[in-house]
Amino acid sequence: MHPNALLEMSSELLREVLKLDAPADTVVSAFFRQHKGLGQRERHALAETTYAVLRRRPLWQHLAQSGRGPTERRLAILAWQGNDTFLRGALTPQEQEWLQQVQAIDQSSLPAKLQHNLPEWLAAPLLERLGEEQFWALANAMNEPAPLDLRVNTLKNKREEAQAVLAAANIQVEPTPFSPLGLRIPGKPALNKLELFTGGGVEVQDEGSQLLALMLDAKRSEMVVDFCAGAGGKTLALGDAMRNTGRLYAFDVSGHRLASLKPRLARSGLSNVYPTQIAHERDERIKRLAGKIDRVLVDAPCSGLGTLRRNPDLKWRQTPQAVAELQVKQAAILASAARLLKPGGRLVYATCSLLDAENEVIAQQFEAAHPQFTKLPAGEVLSKAHVNRADELVENGYLRLWPHRHQTDGFFAAVWQKN
C-alpha cells in the first residue's frame, strides 16, 4: 500500500475512535472488518498509532496545533507507530519540516497535564494517594503498552512444558513473577495459529487477573459461583483449580459476553461450567442457590481504570458521575452475592480499578454492614495459593496491584469468610 494511503486510513480510523462513543477496540475491529485487504503489518501500524494517540491525547493535540491540514492527519503523524522511512514517504516537504520542529521540543518543559496525560478528576486522587514520585511512575507505566500474559491450563500441561513449546516457536517468553500459572510475552506475537493456544493449553489472561482467581482457592467437588463472569477468563481459571469437578456457575447479565465464553470453554476441555444469564443481582436463579455455595468471586463492574495500558480510551470515556453510579451497583452486587454463601464459605470482591472509591470504600462499607463476614489477610491467602512474594502485593490486608510496581493491570481484591 502507498504510504500516503495508509496515513489517510490512519486519519480515518482516528476520526472514528476519537468520537469516544464506543470502546476503541470495538471501533478498531469494525474498521478492520471493513478493510479486509490489510496485511498484518499495516493493521499493526494502524492499531498501535490509534492507541498511541489515545494514551497521550492532550500532548498530541497540543503539539498538533502548530501544523496545517486535517487534525487527525497531524495526530497520526505525531504518534505514528509504523516504520519511520515509510512515514517519511507519505509526508509533504512542509510536513517533514513541521515534524522535525515538533520533535525538537523538550517535552519535559511542558505543563504537568501534558506529561501525565490523565484527566484532572483522575490525576488528583491518584497524586494524593501515591505522592509525587509514585504518581509519576504510575502515569508513565500507564502510557506504555502492556505485555501479553498467558495462564497455563494445568489440566493440559505444566508451565515449563508450555514455556518450552513457545520457545520452540521462537516466541520470547518468561514465567510471571507472582502467579505460579503465568507466562509473559513481550510484544504481540500471533498465537492463534499455535496448537498450544487452539488446543486450550494456554489462555490470554493478565497476571493480576490470575491472582484474583487463585485467591478464591476453589477446590474439587465444590459449588462455586463466578458472579460477574464476563467473557470468562477467571471462570476458566476457577474450573481448572476445581480439576473439572463440582459445579461452577458463570453468572452475567450480558448474554453477549457469555456467548464469547463458549468457544474458550470448548478449547479448555472443562465440563463443570454452567454459563447462566441473569436479569440483575436479585434474579430468582440466585435466590434458589442462597446459602448453598462454597465460594463466590465478585469481579464487579467498575471503571476499568486499572487497564489503561490496554484500554487508554477509558480515561476519556469515564466520568466521576459514572464512578459514583458504579459504587451503588458494586455495593448492591456484593451484598446480593454474599447471600449465596454457606457458613465457612469464602467471598472475594475484586475490581480492575485504581480508585479507593470503588475498592477500599466498598469493602469497608460491606464489612461494617455484614458482621457475619470476617476479613482474611490477603497476604496469607496468596501465600497459601503458592503466589510468590505475596507480601509485595498487599496494602492494609487487601490485594492492591499497580502497573508501575507489579507490571500487571491495576487490581484490588478483598477476601472474607462467612462465620
mmCIF file of N, CA and C in Angstrom, residues 91-202:
data_model
loop_
_atom_site.group_PDB
_atom_site.id
_atom_site.type_symbol
_atom_site.label_atom_id
_atom_site.label_comp_id
_atom_site.label_asym_id
_atom_site.label_seq_id
_atom_site.Cartn_x
_atom_site.Cartn_y
_atom_site.Cartn_z
ATOM 1 N N LEU A 91 4.805 11.957 3.686
ATOM 2 C CA LEU A 91 4.728 13.365 4.090
ATOM 3 C C LEU A 91 5.131 14.320 2.970
ATOM 4 N N THR A 92 4.476 15.475 2.933
ATOM 5 C CA THR A 92 4.903 16.559 2.040
ATOM 6 C C THR A 92 6.165 17.189 2.651
ATOM 7 N N PRO A 93 6.957 17.930 1.859
ATOM 8 C CA PRO A 93 8.149 18.598 2.429
ATOM 9 C C PRO A 93 7.795 19.495 3.626
ATOM 10 N N GLN A 94 6.637 20.199 3.537
ATOM 11 C CA GLN A 94 6.225 21.079 4.658
ATOM 12 C C GLN A 94 5.964 20.253 5.919
ATOM 13 N N GLU A 95 5.303 19.095 5.741
ATOM 14 C CA GLU A 95 5.007 18.243 6.897
ATOM 15 C C GLU A 95 6.296 17.690 7.508
ATOM 16 N N GLN A 96 7.244 17.342 6.664
ATOM 17 C CA GLN A 96 8.525 16.822 7.190
ATOM 18 C C GLN A 96 9.229 17.877 8.039
ATOM 19 N N GLU A 97 9.205 19.105 7.531
ATOM 20 C CA GLU A 97 9.854 20.219 8.247
ATOM 21 C C GLU A 97 9.142 20.454 9.589
ATOM 22 N N TRP A 98 7.801 20.446 9.549
ATOM 23 C CA TRP A 98 6.996 20.651 10.773
ATOM 24 C C TRP A 98 7.278 19.546 11.803
ATOM 25 N N LEU A 99 7.331 18.299 11.338
ATOM 26 C CA LEU A 99 7.571 17.171 12.246
ATOM 27 C C LEU A 99 8.925 17.310 12.938
ATOM 28 N N GLN A 100 9.947 17.737 12.187
ATOM 29 C CA GLN A 100 11.283 17.926 12.795
ATOM 30 C C GLN A 100 11.247 19.006 13.870
ATOM 31 N N GLN A 101 10.509 20.074 13.605
ATOM 32 C CA GLN A 101 10.396 21.167 14.594
ATOM 33 C C GLN A 101 9.728 20.666 15.875
ATOM 34 N N VAL A 102 8.642 19.905 15.701
ATOM 35 C CA VAL A 102 7.911 19.399 16.868
ATOM 36 C C VAL A 102 8.769 18.410 17.647
ATOM 37 N N GLN A 103 9.499 17.544 16.932
ATOM 38 C CA GLN A 103 10.329 16.546 17.613
ATOM 39 C C GLN A 103 11.487 17.186 18.390
ATOM 40 N N ALA A 104 11.830 18.424 18.045
ATOM 41 C CA ALA A 104 12.927 19.116 18.739
ATOM 42 C C ALA A 104 12.461 19.736 20.068
ATOM 43 N N ILE A 105 11.144 19.776 20.297
ATOM 44 C CA ILE A 105 10.623 20.387 21.535
ATOM 45 C C ILE A 105 10.983 19.506 22.741
ATOM 46 N N ASP A 106 11.422 20.134 23.819
ATOM 47 C CA ASP A 106 11.737 19.401 25.062
ATOM 48 C C ASP A 106 10.413 19.177 25.815
ATOM 49 N N GLN A 107 9.931 17.936 25.780
ATOM 50 C CA GLN A 107 8.616 17.661 26.369
ATOM 51 C C GLN A 107 8.613 17.792 27.892
ATOM 52 N N SER A 108 9.789 17.672 28.521
ATOM 53 C CA SER A 108 9.827 17.776 29.986
ATOM 54 C C SER A 108 9.574 19.215 30.452
ATOM 55 N N SER A 109 9.596 20.172 29.515
ATOM 56 C CA SER A 109 9.329 21.576 29.898
ATOM 57 C C SER A 109 7.834 21.911 29.787
ATOM 58 N N LEU A 110 7.035 20.960 29.304
ATOM 59 C CA LEU A 110 5.600 21.218 29.113
ATOM 60 C C LEU A 110 4.846 21.111 30.439
ATOM 61 N N PRO A 111 3.630 21.668 30.520
ATOM 62 C CA PRO A 111 2.843 21.568 31.762
ATOM 63 C C PRO A 111 2.592 20.109 32.159
ATOM 64 N N ALA A 112 2.379 19.892 33.464
ATOM 65 C CA ALA A 112 2.221 18.535 34.014
ATOM 66 C C ALA A 112 1.144 17.735 33.289
ATOM 67 N N LYS A 113 0.008 18.390 32.988
ATOM 68 C CA LYS A 113 -1.117 17.636 32.393
ATOM 69 C C LYS A 113 -0.777 17.107 31.004
ATOM 70 N N LEU A 114 0.215 17.747 30.334
ATOM 71 C CA LEU A 114 0.648 17.250 29.018
ATOM 72 C C LEU A 114 1.723 16.172 29.158
ATOM 73 N N GLN A 115 2.156 15.941 30.399
ATOM 74 C CA GLN A 115 3.129 14.877 30.628
ATOM 75 C C GLN A 115 2.464 13.626 31.213
ATOM 76 N N HIS A 116 1.516 13.821 32.165
ATOM 77 C CA HIS A 116 0.852 12.616 32.695
ATOM 78 C C HIS A 116 -0.316 12.159 31.811
ATOM 79 N N ASN A 117 -0.882 13.076 31.030
ATOM 80 C CA ASN A 117 -1.950 12.720 30.084
ATOM 81 C C ASN A 117 -3.128 12.004 30.733
ATOM 82 N N LEU A 118 -3.512 12.490 31.919
ATOM 83 C CA LEU A 118 -4.688 11.957 32.616
ATOM 84 C C LEU A 118 -5.683 13.095 32.798
ATOM 85 N N PRO A 119 -6.994 12.805 32.812
ATOM 86 C CA PRO A 119 -7.944 13.871 33.136
ATOM 87 C C PRO A 119 -7.754 14.294 34.592
ATOM 88 N N GLU A 120 -8.025 15.540 34.891
ATOM 89 C CA GLU A 120 -7.748 16.095 36.224
ATOM 90 C C GLU A 120 -8.485 15.344 37.327
ATOM 91 N N TRP A 121 -9.737 14.922 37.056
ATOM 92 C CA TRP A 121 -10.538 14.245 38.091
ATOM 93 C C TRP A 121 -9.917 12.908 38.503
ATOM 94 N N LEU A 122 -9.078 12.328 37.625
ATOM 95 C CA LEU A 122 -8.406 11.069 37.932
ATOM 96 C C LEU A 122 -7.007 11.318 38.495
ATOM 97 N N ALA A 123 -6.313 12.302 37.926
ATOM 98 C CA ALA A 123 -4.952 12.605 38.374
ATOM 99 C C ALA A 123 -4.937 13.043 39.849
ATOM 100 N N ALA A 124 -5.906 13.882 40.247
ATOM 101 C CA ALA A 124 -5.894 14.452 41.604
ATOM 102 C C ALA A 124 -5.935 13.383 42.710
ATOM 103 N N PRO A 125 -6.914 12.441 42.705
ATOM 104 C CA PRO A 125 -6.929 11.448 43.787
ATOM 105 C C PRO A 125 -5.724 10.491 43.744
ATOM 106 N N LEU A 126 -5.208 10.212 42.556
ATOM 107 C CA LEU A 126 -4.046 9.308 42.464
ATOM 108 C C LEU A 126 -2.789 9.984 43.010
ATOM 109 N N LEU A 127 -2.641 11.270 42.708
ATOM 110 C CA LEU A 127 -1.486 12.019 43.217
ATOM 111 C C LEU A 127 -1.553 12.107 44.741
ATOM 112 N N GLU A 128 -2.748 12.348 45.253
ATOM 113 C CA GLU A 128 -2.927 12.455 46.706
ATOM 114 C C GLU A 128 -2.621 11.116 47.392
ATOM 115 N N ARG A 129 -3.022 10.032 46.768
ATOM 116 C CA ARG A 129 -2.845 8.713 47.390
ATOM 117 C C ARG A 129 -1.402 8.234 47.312
ATOM 118 N N LEU A 130 -0.741 8.509 46.183
ATOM 119 C CA LEU A 130 0.571 7.907 45.923
ATOM 120 C C LEU A 130 1.747 8.832 46.233
ATOM 121 N N GLY A 131 1.507 10.139 46.256
ATOM 122 C CA GLY A 131 2.632 11.071 46.387
ATOM 123 C C GLY A 131 3.279 11.270 45.025
ATOM 124 N N GLU A 132 4.082 12.335 44.938
ATOM 125 C CA GLU A 132 4.659 12.805 43.666
ATOM 126 C C GLU A 132 5.413 11.705 42.901
ATOM 127 N N GLU A 133 6.384 11.068 43.554
ATOM 128 C CA GLU A 133 7.280 10.135 42.855
ATOM 129 C C GLU A 133 6.529 8.919 42.303
ATOM 130 N N GLN A 134 5.699 8.316 43.167
ATOM 131 C CA GLN A 134 4.943 7.128 42.751
ATOM 132 C C GLN A 134 3.887 7.483 41.702
ATOM 133 N N PHE A 135 3.293 8.662 41.829
ATOM 134 C CA PHE A 135 2.283 9.085 40.857
ATOM 135 C C PHE A 135 2.878 9.150 39.456
ATOM 136 N N TRP A 136 4.077 9.741 39.357
ATOM 137 C CA TRP A 136 4.686 9.880 38.020
ATOM 138 C C TRP A 136 5.129 8.527 37.474
ATOM 139 N N ALA A 137 5.560 7.650 38.374
ATOM 140 C CA ALA A 137 5.928 6.290 37.933
ATOM 141 C C ALA A 137 4.684 5.585 37.377
ATOM 142 N N LEU A 138 3.545 5.764 38.063
ATOM 143 C CA LEU A 138 2.287 5.154 37.598
ATOM 144 C C LEU A 138 1.860 5.759 36.254
ATOM 145 N N ALA A 139 1.888 7.094 36.162
ATOM 146 C CA ALA A 139 1.459 7.768 34.927
ATOM 147 C C ALA A 139 2.285 7.278 33.733
ATOM 148 N N ASN A 140 3.598 7.156 33.932
ATOM 149 C CA ASN A 140 4.470 6.688 32.847
ATOM 150 C C ASN A 140 4.181 5.235 32.490
ATOM 151 N N ALA A 141 3.963 4.406 33.523
ATOM 152 C CA ALA A 141 3.678 2.980 33.275
ATOM 153 C C ALA A 141 2.375 2.814 32.496
ATOM 154 N N MET A 142 1.376 3.647 32.813
ATOM 155 C CA MET A 142 0.075 3.502 32.152
ATOM 156 C C MET A 142 0.093 4.006 30.716
ATOM 157 N N ASN A 143 1.131 4.760 30.356
ATOM 158 C CA ASN A 143 1.247 5.226 28.976
ATOM 159 C C ASN A 143 2.099 4.295 28.117
ATOM 160 N N GLU A 144 2.505 3.165 28.700
ATOM 161 C CA GLU A 144 3.237 2.148 27.932
ATOM 162 C C GLU A 144 2.279 1.004 27.618
ATOM 163 N N PRO A 145 2.467 0.335 26.458
ATOM 164 C CA PRO A 145 1.623 -0.833 26.175
ATOM 165 C C PRO A 145 1.928 -1.978 27.141
ATOM 166 N N ALA A 146 0.944 -2.807 27.415
ATOM 167 C CA ALA A 146 1.123 -3.946 28.334
ATOM 168 C C ALA A 146 1.735 -5.129 27.586
ATOM 169 N N PRO A 147 2.485 -5.987 28.301
ATOM 170 C CA PRO A 147 2.928 -7.233 27.665
ATOM 171 C C PRO A 147 1.738 -8.187 27.513
ATOM 172 N N LEU A 148 1.970 -9.327 26.914
ATOM 173 C CA LEU A 148 0.913 -10.328 26.755
ATOM 174 C C LEU A 148 1.138 -11.404 27.816
ATOM 175 N N ASP A 149 0.170 -11.557 28.727
ATOM 176 C CA ASP A 149 0.267 -12.593 29.768
ATOM 177 C C ASP A 149 -0.627 -13.774 29.404
ATOM 178 N N LEU A 150 -0.127 -14.968 29.674
ATOM 179 C CA LEU A 150 -0.896 -16.193 29.439
ATOM 180 C C LEU A 150 -1.039 -16.949 30.746
ATOM 181 N N ARG A 151 -2.179 -17.623 30.916
ATOM 182 C CA ARG A 151 -2.336 -18.560 32.033
ATOM 183 C C ARG A 151 -2.288 -19.974 31.461
ATOM 184 N N VAL A 152 -1.451 -20.796 32.059
ATOM 185 C CA VAL A 152 -1.333 -22.176 31.597
ATOM 186 C C VAL A 152 -2.501 -22.995 32.148
ATOM 187 N N ASN A 153 -3.153 -23.751 31.275
ATOM 188 C CA ASN A 153 -4.242 -24.651 31.660
ATOM 189 C C ASN A 153 -3.617 -25.935 32.198
ATOM 190 N N THR A 154 -3.613 -26.079 33.532
ATOM 191 C CA THR A 154 -2.880 -27.202 34.137
ATOM 192 C C THR A 154 -3.589 -28.539 33.945
ATOM 193 N N LEU A 155 -4.828 -28.498 33.421
ATOM 194 C CA LEU A 155 -5.483 -29.766 33.059
ATOM 195 C C LEU A 155 -4.799 -30.366 31.834
ATOM 196 N N LYS A 156 -4.092 -29.515 31.074
ATOM 197 C CA LYS A 156 -3.496 -29.973 29.813
ATOM 198 C C LYS A 156 -1.972 -30.034 29.840
ATOM 199 N N ASN A 157 -1.321 -29.134 30.576
ATOM 200 C CA ASN A 157 0.151 -29.178 30.623
ATOM 201 C C ASN A 157 0.698 -28.386 31.809
ATOM 202 N N LYS A 158 2.001 -28.556 32.049
ATOM 203 C CA LYS A 158 2.690 -27.803 33.117
ATOM 204 C C LYS A 158 3.240 -26.504 32.523
ATOM 205 N N ARG A 159 3.532 -25.555 33.407
ATOM 206 C CA ARG A 159 4.040 -24.258 32.945
ATOM 207 C C ARG A 159 5.339 -24.433 32.151
ATOM 208 N N GLU A 160 6.255 -25.297 32.642
ATOM 209 C CA GLU A 160 7.558 -25.492 31.968
ATOM 210 C C GLU A 160 7.341 -26.038 30.555
ATOM 211 N N GLU A 161 6.353 -26.949 30.425
ATOM 212 C CA GLU A 161 6.083 -27.552 29.109
ATOM 213 C C GLU A 161 5.578 -26.487 28.127
ATOM 214 N N ALA A 162 4.624 -25.668 28.600
ATOM 215 C CA ALA A 162 4.072 -24.606 27.741
ATOM 216 C C ALA A 162 5.165 -23.610 27.354
ATOM 217 N N GLN A 163 6.019 -23.295 28.308
ATOM 218 C CA GLN A 163 7.123 -22.365 28.042
ATOM 219 C C GLN A 163 8.050 -22.929 26.964
ATOM 220 N N ALA A 164 8.336 -24.224 27.039
ATOM 221 C CA ALA A 164 9.221 -24.872 26.066
ATOM 222 C C ALA A 164 8.599 -24.870 24.665
ATOM 223 N N VAL A 165 7.275 -25.094 24.593
ATOM 224 C CA VAL A 165 6.582 -25.090 23.290
ATOM 225 C C VAL A 165 6.669 -23.704 22.642
ATOM 226 N N LEU A 166 6.452 -22.648 23.457
ATOM 227 C CA LEU A 166 6.517 -21.279 22.938
ATOM 228 C C LEU A 166 7.939 -20.928 22.497
ATOM 229 N N ALA A 167 8.922 -21.328 23.308
ATOM 230 C CA ALA A 167 10.328 -21.057 22.963
ATOM 231 C C ALA A 167 10.692 -21.747 21.649
ATOM 232 N N ALA A 168 10.177 -22.967 21.454
ATOM 233 C CA ALA A 168 10.449 -23.718 20.223
ATOM 234 C C ALA A 168 9.839 -23.020 19.008
ATOM 235 N N ALA A 169 8.764 -22.243 19.236
ATOM 236 C CA ALA A 169 8.127 -21.481 18.146
ATOM 237 C C ALA A 169 8.761 -20.092 17.999
ATOM 238 N N ASN A 170 9.968 -19.921 18.604
ATOM 239 C CA ASN A 170 10.711 -18.652 18.545
ATOM 240 C C ASN A 170 9.950 -17.488 19.166
ATOM 241 N N ILE A 171 9.174 -17.787 20.213
ATOM 242 C CA ILE A 171 8.475 -16.720 20.937
ATOM 243 C C ILE A 171 9.195 -16.505 22.265
ATOM 244 N N GLN A 172 9.623 -15.271 22.479
ATOM 245 C CA GLN A 172 10.338 -14.923 23.713
ATOM 246 C C GLN A 172 9.345 -14.992 24.878
ATOM 247 N N VAL A 173 9.667 -15.732 25.923
ATOM 248 C CA VAL A 173 8.688 -15.954 26.993
ATOM 249 C C VAL A 173 9.401 -16.144 28.317
ATOM 250 N N GLU A 174 8.776 -15.674 29.415
ATOM 251 C CA GLU A 174 9.344 -15.908 30.755
ATOM 252 C C GLU A 174 8.197 -16.145 31.739
ATOM 253 N N PRO A 175 8.463 -16.852 32.833
ATOM 254 C CA PRO A 175 7.407 -17.064 33.836
ATOM 255 C C PRO A 175 7.013 -15.731 34.481
ATOM 256 N N THR A 176 5.738 -15.572 34.819
ATOM 257 C CA THR A 176 5.305 -14.362 35.534
ATOM 258 C C THR A 176 5.904 -14.393 36.946
ATOM 259 N N PRO A 177 6.272 -13.216 37.497
ATOM 260 C CA PRO A 177 6.965 -13.205 38.795
ATOM 261 C C PRO A 177 6.121 -13.645 39.991
ATOM 262 N N PHE A 178 4.802 -13.414 39.951
ATOM 263 C CA PHE A 178 3.965 -13.709 41.119
ATOM 264 C C PHE A 178 3.088 -14.955 40.921
ATOM 265 N N SER A 179 2.367 -15.001 39.818
ATOM 266 C CA SER A 179 1.449 -16.124 39.587
ATOM 267 C C SER A 179 2.217 -17.384 39.212
ATOM 268 N N PRO A 180 1.929 -18.516 39.889
ATOM 269 C CA PRO A 180 2.592 -19.773 39.558
ATOM 270 C C PRO A 180 2.080 -20.390 38.252
ATOM 271 N N LEU A 181 1.053 -19.759 37.644
ATOM 272 C CA LEU A 181 0.433 -20.324 36.441
ATOM 273 C C LEU A 181 0.711 -19.499 35.187
ATOM 274 N N GLY A 182 1.458 -18.395 35.335
ATOM 275 C CA GLY A 182 1.531 -17.424 34.241
ATOM 276 C C GLY A 182 2.805 -17.465 33.425
ATOM 277 N N LEU A 183 2.685 -17.042 32.161
ATOM 278 C CA LEU A 183 3.833 -16.819 31.271
ATOM 279 C C LEU A 183 3.669 -15.431 30.665
ATOM 280 N N ARG A 184 4.792 -14.727 30.504
ATOM 281 C CA ARG A 184 4.737 -13.349 29.969
ATOM 282 C C ARG A 184 5.525 -13.256 28.674
ATOM 283 N N ILE A 185 4.880 -12.620 27.681
ATOM 284 C CA ILE A 185 5.494 -12.460 26.362
ATOM 285 C C ILE A 185 5.551 -10.973 26.045
ATOM 286 N N PRO A 186 6.756 -10.418 25.818
ATOM 287 C CA PRO A 186 6.795 -9.009 25.404
ATOM 288 C C PRO A 186 6.285 -8.895 23.964
ATOM 289 N N GLY A 187 5.651 -7.767 23.631
ATOM 290 C CA GLY A 187 5.135 -7.601 22.257
ATOM 291 C C GLY A 187 3.831 -8.349 22.062
ATOM 292 N N LYS A 188 3.446 -8.497 20.793
ATOM 293 C CA LYS A 188 2.138 -9.104 20.483
ATOM 294 C C LYS A 188 2.268 -10.136 19.365
ATOM 295 N N PRO A 189 2.914 -11.265 19.631
ATOM 296 C CA PRO A 189 3.014 -12.279 18.574
ATOM 297 C C PRO A 189 1.639 -12.913 18.308
ATOM 298 N N ALA A 190 1.451 -13.403 17.091
ATOM 299 C CA ALA A 190 0.180 -14.072 16.760
ATOM 300 C C ALA A 190 0.216 -15.491 17.317
ATOM 301 N N LEU A 191 -0.639 -15.749 18.315
ATOM 302 C CA LEU A 191 -0.657 -17.072 18.957
ATOM 303 C C LEU A 191 -1.753 -17.964 18.378
ATOM 304 N N ASN A 192 -2.723 -17.325 17.667
ATOM 305 C CA ASN A 192 -3.929 -18.075 17.302
ATOM 306 C C ASN A 192 -3.695 -19.209 16.299
ATOM 307 N N LYS A 193 -2.458 -19.319 15.780
ATOM 308 C CA LYS A 193 -2.151 -20.443 14.880
ATOM 309 C C LYS A 193 -1.512 -21.603 15.660
ATOM 310 N N LEU A 194 -1.079 -21.322 16.886
ATOM 311 C CA LEU A 194 -0.339 -22.339 17.652
ATOM 312 C C LEU A 194 -1.278 -23.386 18.239
ATOM 313 N N GLU A 195 -0.896 -24.646 18.119
ATOM 314 C CA GLU A 195 -1.685 -25.754 18.693
ATOM 315 C C GLU A 195 -1.845 -25.566 20.211
ATOM 316 N N LEU A 196 -0.802 -25.043 20.870
ATOM 317 C CA LEU A 196 -0.854 -24.808 22.319
ATOM 318 C C LEU A 196 -2.056 -23.924 22.677
ATOM 319 N N PHE A 197 -2.323 -22.922 21.822
ATOM 320 C CA PHE A 197 -3.431 -21.988 22.063
ATOM 321 C C PHE A 197 -4.761 -22.566 21.570
ATOM 322 N N THR A 198 -4.802 -23.035 20.320
ATOM 323 C CA THR A 198 -6.072 -23.539 19.760
ATOM 324 C C THR A 198 -6.551 -24.784 20.502
ATOM 325 N N GLY A 199 -5.606 -25.532 21.085
ATOM 326 C CA GLY A 199 -5.980 -26.726 21.847
ATOM 327 C C GLY A 199 -6.287 -26.443 23.308
ATOM 328 N N GLY A 200 -6.314 -25.159 23.692
ATOM 329 C CA GLY A 200 -6.701 -24.793 25.061
ATOM 330 C C GLY A 200 -5.614 -24.978 26.099
ATOM 331 N N GLY A 201 -4.355 -25.122 25.660
ATOM 332 C CA GLY A 201 -3.247 -25.301 26.611
ATOM 333 C C GLY A 201 -2.891 -24.027 27.365
ATOM 334 N N VAL A 202 -3.164 -22.878 26.734
ATOM 335 C CA VAL A 202 -2.963 -21.578 27.409
ATOM 336 C C VAL A 202 -4.136 -20.660 27.067
#
